[in-house]
Short mmCIF file of C-alpha atoms and ligand atoms in Angstrom, two decimals:
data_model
loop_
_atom_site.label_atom_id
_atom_site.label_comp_id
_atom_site.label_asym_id
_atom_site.label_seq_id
_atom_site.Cartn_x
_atom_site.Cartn_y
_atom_site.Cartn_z
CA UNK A 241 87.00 126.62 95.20
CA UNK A 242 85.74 128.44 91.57
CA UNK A 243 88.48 127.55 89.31
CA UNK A 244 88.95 128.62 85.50
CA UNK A 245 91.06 126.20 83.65
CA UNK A 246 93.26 127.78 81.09
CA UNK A 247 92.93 126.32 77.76
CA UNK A 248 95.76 123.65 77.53
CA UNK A 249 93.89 121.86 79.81
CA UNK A 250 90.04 123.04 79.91
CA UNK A 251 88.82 120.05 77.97
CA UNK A 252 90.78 117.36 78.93
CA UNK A 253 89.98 114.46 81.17
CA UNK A 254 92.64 115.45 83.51
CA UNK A 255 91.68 118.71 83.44
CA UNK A 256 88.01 118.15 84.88
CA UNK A 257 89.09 115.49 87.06
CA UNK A 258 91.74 118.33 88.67
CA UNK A 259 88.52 121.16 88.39
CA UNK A 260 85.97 118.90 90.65
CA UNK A 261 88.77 117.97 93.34
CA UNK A 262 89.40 122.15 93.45
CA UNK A 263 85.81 122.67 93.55
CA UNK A 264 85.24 120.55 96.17
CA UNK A 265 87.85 122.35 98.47
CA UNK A 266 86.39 124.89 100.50
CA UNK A 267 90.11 126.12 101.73
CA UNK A 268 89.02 125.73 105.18
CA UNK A 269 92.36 124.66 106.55
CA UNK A 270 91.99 121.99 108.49
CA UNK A 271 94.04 119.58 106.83
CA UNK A 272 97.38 122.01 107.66
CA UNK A 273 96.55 120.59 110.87
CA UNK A 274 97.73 117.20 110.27
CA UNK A 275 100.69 118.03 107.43
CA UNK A 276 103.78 116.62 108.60
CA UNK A 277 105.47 119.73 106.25
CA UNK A 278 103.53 122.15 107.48
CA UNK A 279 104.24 121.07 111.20
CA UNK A 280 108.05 121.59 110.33
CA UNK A 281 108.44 124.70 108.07
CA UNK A 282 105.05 126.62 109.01
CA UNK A 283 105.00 127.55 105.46
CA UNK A 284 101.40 127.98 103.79
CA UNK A 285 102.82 127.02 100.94
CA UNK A 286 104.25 123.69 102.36
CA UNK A 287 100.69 122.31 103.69
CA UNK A 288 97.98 120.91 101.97
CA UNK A 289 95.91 124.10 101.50
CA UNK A 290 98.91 126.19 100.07
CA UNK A 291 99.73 123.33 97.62
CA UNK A 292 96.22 123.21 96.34
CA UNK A 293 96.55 126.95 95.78
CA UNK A 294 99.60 126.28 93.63
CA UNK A 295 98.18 123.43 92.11
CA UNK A 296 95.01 125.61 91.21
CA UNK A 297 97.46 128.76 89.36
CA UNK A 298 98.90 126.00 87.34
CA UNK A 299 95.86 124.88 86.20
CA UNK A 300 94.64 128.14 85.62
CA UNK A 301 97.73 128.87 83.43
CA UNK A 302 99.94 131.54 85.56
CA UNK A 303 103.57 131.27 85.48
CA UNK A 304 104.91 127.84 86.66
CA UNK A 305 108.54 128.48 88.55
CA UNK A 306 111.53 126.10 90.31
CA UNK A 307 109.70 127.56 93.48
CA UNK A 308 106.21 126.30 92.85
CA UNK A 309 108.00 122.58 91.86
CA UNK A 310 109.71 122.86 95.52
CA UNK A 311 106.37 123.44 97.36
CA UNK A 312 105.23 120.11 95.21
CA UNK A 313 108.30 118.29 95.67
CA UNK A 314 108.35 118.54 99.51
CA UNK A 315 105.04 116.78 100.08
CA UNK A 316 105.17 112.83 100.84
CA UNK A 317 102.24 111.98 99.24
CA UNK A 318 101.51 110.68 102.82
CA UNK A 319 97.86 111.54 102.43
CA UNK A 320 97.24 112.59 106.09
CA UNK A 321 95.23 115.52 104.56
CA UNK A 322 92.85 113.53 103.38
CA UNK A 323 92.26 111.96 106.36
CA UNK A 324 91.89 115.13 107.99
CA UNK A 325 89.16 116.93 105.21
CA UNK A 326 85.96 117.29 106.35
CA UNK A 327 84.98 117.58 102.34
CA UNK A 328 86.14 114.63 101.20
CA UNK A 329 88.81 116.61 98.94
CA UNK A 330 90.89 113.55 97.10
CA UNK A 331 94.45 115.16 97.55
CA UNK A 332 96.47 112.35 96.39
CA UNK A 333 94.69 112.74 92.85
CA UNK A 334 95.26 116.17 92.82
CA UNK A 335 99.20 115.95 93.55
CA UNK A 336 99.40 113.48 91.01
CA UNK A 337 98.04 115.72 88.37
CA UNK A 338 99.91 118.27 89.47
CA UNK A 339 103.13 116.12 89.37
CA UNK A 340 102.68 115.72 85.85
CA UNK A 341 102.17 119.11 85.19
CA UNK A 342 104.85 120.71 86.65
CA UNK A 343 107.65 118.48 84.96
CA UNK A 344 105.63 119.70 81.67
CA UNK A 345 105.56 123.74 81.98
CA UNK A 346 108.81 124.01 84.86
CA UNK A 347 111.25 121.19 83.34
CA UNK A 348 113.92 119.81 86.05
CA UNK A 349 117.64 120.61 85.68
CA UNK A 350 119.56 117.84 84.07
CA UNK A 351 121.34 116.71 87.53
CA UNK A 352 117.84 116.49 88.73
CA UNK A 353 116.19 114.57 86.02
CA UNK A 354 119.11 111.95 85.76
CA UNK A 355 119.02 111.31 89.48
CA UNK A 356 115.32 110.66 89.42
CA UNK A 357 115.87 108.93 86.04
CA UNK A 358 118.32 106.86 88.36
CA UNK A 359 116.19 105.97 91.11
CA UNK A 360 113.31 105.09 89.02
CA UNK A 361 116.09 102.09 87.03
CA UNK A 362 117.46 101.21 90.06
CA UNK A 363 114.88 100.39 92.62
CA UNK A 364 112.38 98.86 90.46
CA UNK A 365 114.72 95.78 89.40
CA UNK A 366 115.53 93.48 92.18
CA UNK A 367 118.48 91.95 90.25
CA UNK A 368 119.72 95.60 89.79
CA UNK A 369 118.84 96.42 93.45
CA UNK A 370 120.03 93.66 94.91
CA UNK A 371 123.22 94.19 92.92
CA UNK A 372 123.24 97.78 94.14
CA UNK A 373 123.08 96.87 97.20
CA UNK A 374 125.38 94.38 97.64
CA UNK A 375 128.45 96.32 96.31
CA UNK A 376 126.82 98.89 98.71
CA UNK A 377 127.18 96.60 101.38
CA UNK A 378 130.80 95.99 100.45
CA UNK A 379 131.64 99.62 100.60
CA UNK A 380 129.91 100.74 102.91
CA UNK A 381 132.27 102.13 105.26
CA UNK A 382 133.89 104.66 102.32
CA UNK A 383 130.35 105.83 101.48
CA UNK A 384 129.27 109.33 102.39
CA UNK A 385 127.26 109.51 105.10
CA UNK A 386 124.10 110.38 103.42
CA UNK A 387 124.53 107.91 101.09
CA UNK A 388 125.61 105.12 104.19
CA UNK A 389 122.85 105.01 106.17
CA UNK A 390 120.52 104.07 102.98
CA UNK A 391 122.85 100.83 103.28
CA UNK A 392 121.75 98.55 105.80
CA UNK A 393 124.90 96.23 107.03
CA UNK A 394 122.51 93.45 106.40
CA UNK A 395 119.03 92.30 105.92
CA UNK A 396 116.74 94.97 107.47
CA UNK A 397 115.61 92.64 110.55
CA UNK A 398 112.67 90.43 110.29
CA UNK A 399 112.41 87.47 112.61
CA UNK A 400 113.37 83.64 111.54
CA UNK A 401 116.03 83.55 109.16
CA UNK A 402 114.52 82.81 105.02
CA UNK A 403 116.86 79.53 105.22
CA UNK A 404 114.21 78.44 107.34
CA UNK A 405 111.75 79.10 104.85
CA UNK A 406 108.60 76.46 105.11
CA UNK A 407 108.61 75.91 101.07
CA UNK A 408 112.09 74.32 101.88
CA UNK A 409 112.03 71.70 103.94
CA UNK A 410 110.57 68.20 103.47
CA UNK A 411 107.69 68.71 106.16
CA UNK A 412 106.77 71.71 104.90
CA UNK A 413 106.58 70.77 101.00
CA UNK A 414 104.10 67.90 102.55
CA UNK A 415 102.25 70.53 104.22
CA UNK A 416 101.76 72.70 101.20
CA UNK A 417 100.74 70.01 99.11
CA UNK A 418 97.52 70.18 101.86
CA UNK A 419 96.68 73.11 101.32
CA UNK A 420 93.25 74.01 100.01
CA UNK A 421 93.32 77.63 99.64
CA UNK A 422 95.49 79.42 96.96
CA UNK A 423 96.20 83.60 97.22
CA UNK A 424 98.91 85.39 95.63
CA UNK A 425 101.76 87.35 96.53
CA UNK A 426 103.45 90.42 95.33
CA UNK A 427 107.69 89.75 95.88
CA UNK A 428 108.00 93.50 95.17
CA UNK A 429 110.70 95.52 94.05
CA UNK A 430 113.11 96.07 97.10
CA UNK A 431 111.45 93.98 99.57
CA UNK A 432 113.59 90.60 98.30
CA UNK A 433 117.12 91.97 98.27
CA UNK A 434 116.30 94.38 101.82
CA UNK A 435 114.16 92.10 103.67
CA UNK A 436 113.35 88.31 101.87
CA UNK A 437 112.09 86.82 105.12
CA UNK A 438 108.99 89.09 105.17
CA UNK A 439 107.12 87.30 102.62
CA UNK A 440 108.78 83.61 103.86
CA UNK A 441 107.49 84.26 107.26
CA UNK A 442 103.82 85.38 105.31
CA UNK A 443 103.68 82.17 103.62
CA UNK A 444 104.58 80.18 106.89
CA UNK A 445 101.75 81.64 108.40
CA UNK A 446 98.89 81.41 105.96
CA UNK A 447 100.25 77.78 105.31
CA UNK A 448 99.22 77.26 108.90
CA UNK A 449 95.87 78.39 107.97
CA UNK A 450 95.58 76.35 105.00
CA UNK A 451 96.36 78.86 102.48
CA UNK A 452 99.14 78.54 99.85
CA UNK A 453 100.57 81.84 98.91
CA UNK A 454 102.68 81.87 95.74
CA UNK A 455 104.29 84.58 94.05
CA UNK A 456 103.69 84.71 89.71
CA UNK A 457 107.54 85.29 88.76
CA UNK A 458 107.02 87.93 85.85
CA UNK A 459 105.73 90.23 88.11
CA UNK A 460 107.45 92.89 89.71
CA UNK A 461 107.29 96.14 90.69
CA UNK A 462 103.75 97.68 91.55
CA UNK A 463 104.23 101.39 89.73
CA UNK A 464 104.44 103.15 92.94
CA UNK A 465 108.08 104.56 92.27
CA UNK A 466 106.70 105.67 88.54
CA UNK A 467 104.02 106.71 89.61
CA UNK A 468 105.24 109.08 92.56
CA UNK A 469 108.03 110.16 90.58
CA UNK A 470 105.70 111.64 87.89
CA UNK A 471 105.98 109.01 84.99
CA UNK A 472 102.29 107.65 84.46
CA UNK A 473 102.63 105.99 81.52
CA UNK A 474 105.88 104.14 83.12
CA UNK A 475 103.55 103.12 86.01
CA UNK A 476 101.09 102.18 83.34
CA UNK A 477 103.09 99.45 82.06
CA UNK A 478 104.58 98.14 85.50
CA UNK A 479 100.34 97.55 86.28
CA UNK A 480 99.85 96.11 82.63
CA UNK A 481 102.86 93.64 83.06
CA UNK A 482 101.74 92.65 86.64
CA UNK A 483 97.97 92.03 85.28
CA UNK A 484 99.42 90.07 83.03
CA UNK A 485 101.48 87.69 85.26
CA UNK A 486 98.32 87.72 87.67
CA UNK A 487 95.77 86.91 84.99
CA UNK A 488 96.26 82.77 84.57
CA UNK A 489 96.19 82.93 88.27
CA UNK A 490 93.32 84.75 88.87
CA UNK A 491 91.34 82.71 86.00
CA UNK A 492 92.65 79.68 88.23
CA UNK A 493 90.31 80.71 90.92
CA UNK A 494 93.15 82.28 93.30
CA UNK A 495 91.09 83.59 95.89
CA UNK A 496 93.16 87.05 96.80
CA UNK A 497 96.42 89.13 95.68
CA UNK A 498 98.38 89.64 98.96
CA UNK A 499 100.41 92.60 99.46
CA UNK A 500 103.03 92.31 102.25
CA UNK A 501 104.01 95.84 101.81
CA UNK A 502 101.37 98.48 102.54
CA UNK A 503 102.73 101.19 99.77
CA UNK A 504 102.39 98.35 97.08
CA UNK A 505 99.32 97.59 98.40
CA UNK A 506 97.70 101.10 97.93
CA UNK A 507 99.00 101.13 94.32
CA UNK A 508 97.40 97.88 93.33
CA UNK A 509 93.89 98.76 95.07
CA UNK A 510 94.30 101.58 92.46
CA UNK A 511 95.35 99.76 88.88
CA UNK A 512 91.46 100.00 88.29
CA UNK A 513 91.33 103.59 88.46
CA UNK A 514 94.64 104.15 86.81
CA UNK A 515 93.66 101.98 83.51
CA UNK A 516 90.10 102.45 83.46
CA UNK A 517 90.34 104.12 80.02
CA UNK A 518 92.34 101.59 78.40
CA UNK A 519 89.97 98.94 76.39
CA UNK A 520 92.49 96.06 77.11
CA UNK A 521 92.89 96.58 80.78
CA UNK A 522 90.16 98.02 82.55
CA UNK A 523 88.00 95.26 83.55
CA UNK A 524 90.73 93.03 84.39
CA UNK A 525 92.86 96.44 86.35
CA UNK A 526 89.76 96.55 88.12
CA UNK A 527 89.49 92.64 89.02
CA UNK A 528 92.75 92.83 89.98
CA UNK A 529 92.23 95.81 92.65
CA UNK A 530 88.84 94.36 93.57
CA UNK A 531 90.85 90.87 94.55
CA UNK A 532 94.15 92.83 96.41
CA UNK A 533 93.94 92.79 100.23
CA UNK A 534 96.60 93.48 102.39
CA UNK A 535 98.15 90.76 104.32
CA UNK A 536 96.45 92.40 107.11
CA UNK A 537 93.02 92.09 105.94
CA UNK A 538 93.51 88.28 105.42
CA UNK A 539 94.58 87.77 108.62
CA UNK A 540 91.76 89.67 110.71
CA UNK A 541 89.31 87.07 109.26
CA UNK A 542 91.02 84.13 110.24
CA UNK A 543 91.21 81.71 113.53
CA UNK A 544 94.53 82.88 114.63
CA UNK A 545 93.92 80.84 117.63
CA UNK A 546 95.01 77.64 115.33
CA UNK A 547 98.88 79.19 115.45
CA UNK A 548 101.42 78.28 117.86
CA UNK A 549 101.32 81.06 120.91
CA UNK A 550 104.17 83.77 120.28
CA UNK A 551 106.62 84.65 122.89
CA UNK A 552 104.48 87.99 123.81
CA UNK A 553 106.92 91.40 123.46
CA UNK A 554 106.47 94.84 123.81
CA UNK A 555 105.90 96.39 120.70
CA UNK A 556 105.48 99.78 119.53
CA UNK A 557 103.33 100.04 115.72
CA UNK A 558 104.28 102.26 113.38
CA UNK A 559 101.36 102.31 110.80
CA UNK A 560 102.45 103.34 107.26
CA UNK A 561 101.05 106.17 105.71
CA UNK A 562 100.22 104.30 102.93
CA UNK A 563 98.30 101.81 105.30
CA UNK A 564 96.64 104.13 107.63
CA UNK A 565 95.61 106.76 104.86
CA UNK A 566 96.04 105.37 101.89
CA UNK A 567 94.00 102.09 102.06
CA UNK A 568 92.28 103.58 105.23
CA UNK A 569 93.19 100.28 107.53
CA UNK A 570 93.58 101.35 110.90
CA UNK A 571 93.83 99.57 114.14
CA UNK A 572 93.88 96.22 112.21
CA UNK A 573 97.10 95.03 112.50
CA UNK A 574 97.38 96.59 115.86
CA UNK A 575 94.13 94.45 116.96
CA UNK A 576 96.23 91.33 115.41
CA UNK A 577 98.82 91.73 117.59
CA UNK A 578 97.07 91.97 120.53
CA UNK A 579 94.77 88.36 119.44
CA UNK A 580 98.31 86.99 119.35
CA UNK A 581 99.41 87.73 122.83
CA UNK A 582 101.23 90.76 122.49
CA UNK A 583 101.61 94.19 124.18
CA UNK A 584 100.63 97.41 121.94
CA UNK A 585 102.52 100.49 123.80
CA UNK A 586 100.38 103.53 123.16
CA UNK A 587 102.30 105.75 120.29
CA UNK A 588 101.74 109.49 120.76
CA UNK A 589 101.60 111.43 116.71
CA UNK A 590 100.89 107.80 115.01
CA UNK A 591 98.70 109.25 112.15
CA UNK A 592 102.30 111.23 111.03
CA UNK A 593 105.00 110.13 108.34
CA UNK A 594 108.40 108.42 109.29
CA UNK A 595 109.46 110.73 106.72
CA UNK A 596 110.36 107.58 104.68
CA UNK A 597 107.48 108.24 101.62
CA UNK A 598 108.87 106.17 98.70
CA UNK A 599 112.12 107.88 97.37
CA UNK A 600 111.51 110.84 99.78
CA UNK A 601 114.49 110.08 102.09
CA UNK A 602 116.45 110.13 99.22
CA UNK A 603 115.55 113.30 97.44
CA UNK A 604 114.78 115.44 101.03
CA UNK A 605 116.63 113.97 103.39
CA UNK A 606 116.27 117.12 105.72
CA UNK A 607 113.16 117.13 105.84
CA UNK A 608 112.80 113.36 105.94
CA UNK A 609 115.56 113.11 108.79
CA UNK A 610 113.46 115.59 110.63
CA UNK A 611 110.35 113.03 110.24
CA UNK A 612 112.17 110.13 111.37
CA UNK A 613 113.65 111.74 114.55
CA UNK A 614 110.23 112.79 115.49
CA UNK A 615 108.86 109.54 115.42
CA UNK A 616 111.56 107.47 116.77
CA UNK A 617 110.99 109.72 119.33
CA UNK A 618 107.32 108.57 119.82
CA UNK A 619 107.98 104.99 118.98
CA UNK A 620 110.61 104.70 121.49
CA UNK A 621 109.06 106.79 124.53
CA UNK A 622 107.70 103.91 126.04
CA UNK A 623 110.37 101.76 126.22
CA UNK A 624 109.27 99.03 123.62
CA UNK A 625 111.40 95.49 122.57
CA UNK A 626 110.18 96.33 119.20
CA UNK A 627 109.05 98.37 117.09
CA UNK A 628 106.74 96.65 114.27
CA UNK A 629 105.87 98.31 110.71
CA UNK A 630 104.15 97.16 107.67
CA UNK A 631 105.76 98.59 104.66
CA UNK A 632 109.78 98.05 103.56
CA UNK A 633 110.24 101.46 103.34
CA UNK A 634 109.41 102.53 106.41
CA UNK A 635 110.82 99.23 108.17
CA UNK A 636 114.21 100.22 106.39
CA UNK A 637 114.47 103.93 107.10
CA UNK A 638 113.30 103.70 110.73
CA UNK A 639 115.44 100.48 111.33
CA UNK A 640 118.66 103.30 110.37
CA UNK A 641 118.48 104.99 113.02
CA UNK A 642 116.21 102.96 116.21
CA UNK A 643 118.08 101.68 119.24
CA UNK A 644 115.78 98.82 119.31
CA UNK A 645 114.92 96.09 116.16
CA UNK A 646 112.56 97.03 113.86
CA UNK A 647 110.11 93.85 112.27
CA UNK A 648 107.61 93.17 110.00
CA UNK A 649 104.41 92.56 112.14
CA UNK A 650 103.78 88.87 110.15
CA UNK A 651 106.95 88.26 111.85
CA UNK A 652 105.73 88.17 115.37
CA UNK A 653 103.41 85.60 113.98
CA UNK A 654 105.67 83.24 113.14
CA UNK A 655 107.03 81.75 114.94
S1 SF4 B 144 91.65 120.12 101.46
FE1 SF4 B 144 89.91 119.84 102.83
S2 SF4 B 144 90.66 120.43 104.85
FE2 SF4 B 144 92.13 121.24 103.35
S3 SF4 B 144 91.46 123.33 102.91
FE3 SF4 B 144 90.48 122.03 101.38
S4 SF4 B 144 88.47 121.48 102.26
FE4 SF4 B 144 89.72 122.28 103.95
S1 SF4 B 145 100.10 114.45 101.38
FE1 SF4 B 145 101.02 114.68 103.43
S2 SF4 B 145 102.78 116.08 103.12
FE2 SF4 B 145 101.47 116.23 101.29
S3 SF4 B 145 100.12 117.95 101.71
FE3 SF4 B 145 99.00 116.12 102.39
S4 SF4 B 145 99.50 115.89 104.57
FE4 SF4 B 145 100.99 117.34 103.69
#
């Protein structure tokens, strides 16, 4: 697509970075094909194509209104589109960009900016969040109802109970000092306070492999929220800090960074490219994304044969956006399952969004409502016990609403 940056941003990094993702667009339209937006509003402007468009007159320095910001805002960064392009066209850099941009030349209303302002606080401290949610918890029943069903009455469900936890018990503290094989593990943001037997359930499993996962305390949130709320240099720091509480480990010899939670784990493949102009990070940002594998990819090289045999269920896979497109993992976790004994129910529309997308459900909860019901719909068609997912955010959000429990998929490994 010929472009002609205006001059605010002609020579700038960002700006050629945006130019050769336009240029490499050849607006053929395929990739409105698989936008879960464009499936529900049929709007040009609210698929990939129409956003690119927008993205492009921005660049090019025509008028920047509330209306193009609402075209922008209404994408999930689910990256299906990318998926889809037969040109290779790297959307998810793009939006980013154009993220940026559009808080610059169309600034927010004040309700809006404080909200997001809000968000950005409050889910990326799990004291604060667990705090949050706690008195949430307590209140639940007076909350409004958009507001409610963000509040799970308890843990979002996840298999054996954390109590249970191997690290805790004398047997198991005898175990891990066995083990051979050290990896880390990212606690998260949300993931402790919503659903704390995730990662207990990872570490029971790899320590039945002979791996000792451990978690580097000063470490927290990946960026993700920052990063999709348009505040870079916020993100920035959240990836410098982690690095940081990573580095001792990783100069230890730890052998991987695990991710239990598929949108962290597409941020943290990325820290190289996001600090790879800053002198004091770049080689170790890149390290760090070079050592981060998803819990999934961990597993698929090892003898599961040497855990005990799981009960086998039913299970219906919902494959995060995040997994499927971001870090391009498909079928893994599904082929994991099915090593371990279980049943994979065929899942009609499984390369769309839950409509769950970070703080999406929050700030469009139409639209994300819309998502869910859609693939409940498909999740539950088939009549599973379960339905398994691999991110917290999708777990949480689809868990509101499912007639049937929805798991992490480490925790029909453990067992
Ligand atoms: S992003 Fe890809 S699929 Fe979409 S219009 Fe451009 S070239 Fe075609
Ligand atoms: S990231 Fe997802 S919602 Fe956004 S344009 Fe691409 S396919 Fe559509």
């Amino acid at each position: 697509m010929q472009t002609n940056l205006a001059d605010f941003i002609r020579d700038t990094e960002q700006g050629q970075e945006a130019e050769a993702i336009l240029r490499s667009c050849v607006h053929c339209g395929f990739c409105n094909a698989t936008c879960p937006t464009y499936q529900l509003l049929g709007d040009e402007l609210d698929g990939p194509r129409g956003r690119i468009y927008l993205m492009k007159q921005m660049l090019e320095g025509q008028p920047v209104t509330a209306v193009t910001r609402e075209h922008l805002d209404r994408c999930l960064t689910c990256r299906n589109c990318e998926t889809t392009c037969p040109s290779g066209v790297q959307y998810g850099r793009l939006i980013d960009i154009g993220r940026e941009l559009v808080e610059r030349l169309s600034p927010r209303p004040t309700a809006e900016r404080l909200l997001r302002a809000g968000l950005r606080k409050g889910l990326q401290s799990p004291a604060l969040f667990g705090s949050l949610l706690k008195l949430g918890q307590s209140v639940r029943g007076l909350l409004p109802s958009a507001l409610r069903e963000h509040v799970p009455t308890s843990n979002v469900a996840g298999g054996r109970a954390v109590q249970s936890d191997i690290q805790d018990s004398p047997d198991a503290r005898e175990a891990t000092a066995t083990l051979t094989r050290h990896m880390l593990v990212l606690e998260g943001c949300v993931q402790p306070a919503m659903a704390p037997e995730t990662n207990a359930a990872a570490r029971r499993v790899l320590a039945r492999l002979g791996i000792d996962l451990v978690a580097a305390p000063t470490a927290g949130c990946c960026g993700a929220i920052d990063q999709h709320l348009a505040a870079p240099d916020a993100a920035n720091t959240a990836m410098r800090r982690n690095i940081d509480a990573w580095w001792p480990h990783i100069e230890a010899g730890c052998e991987a960074i695990v991710m239990t939670a598929s949108g962290c784990g597409s941020t943290v493949k990325e820290y190289g490219y996001h600090l790879r102009h800053d002198p004091a990070y770049a080689e170790k940002a890149a390290r760090v994304s070079t050592l981060t594998r998803d819990l999934a990819e961990v597993l698929r090289d090892e003898d599961l044969s040497v855990l005990p045999a799981a009960p086998p269920r039913r299970i219906a896979f919902h494959p995060p956006c995040s997994l499927q497109h971001g870090q391009k993992l498909r079928g893994v976790i599904e082929n994991i399952l099915t090593r371990a004994g279980h049943e994979l129910l065929p899942v009609d529309e499984a390369h769309l969004c839950c409509g769950s997308a970070g703080t999406y459900a929050l700030l469009q909860p139409e639209l994300s409502g819309q998502l869910r019901a859609r693939k409940l719909s498909n999740l539950q068609a088939r009549g599973p016990e379960l339905i398994a997912s691999a991110n917290i955010g999708c777990q949480s959000h689809l868990a509101a609403a499912s007639a049937v429990p929805v798991v992490h998929w480490i925790s029909l490994l453990d067992c």
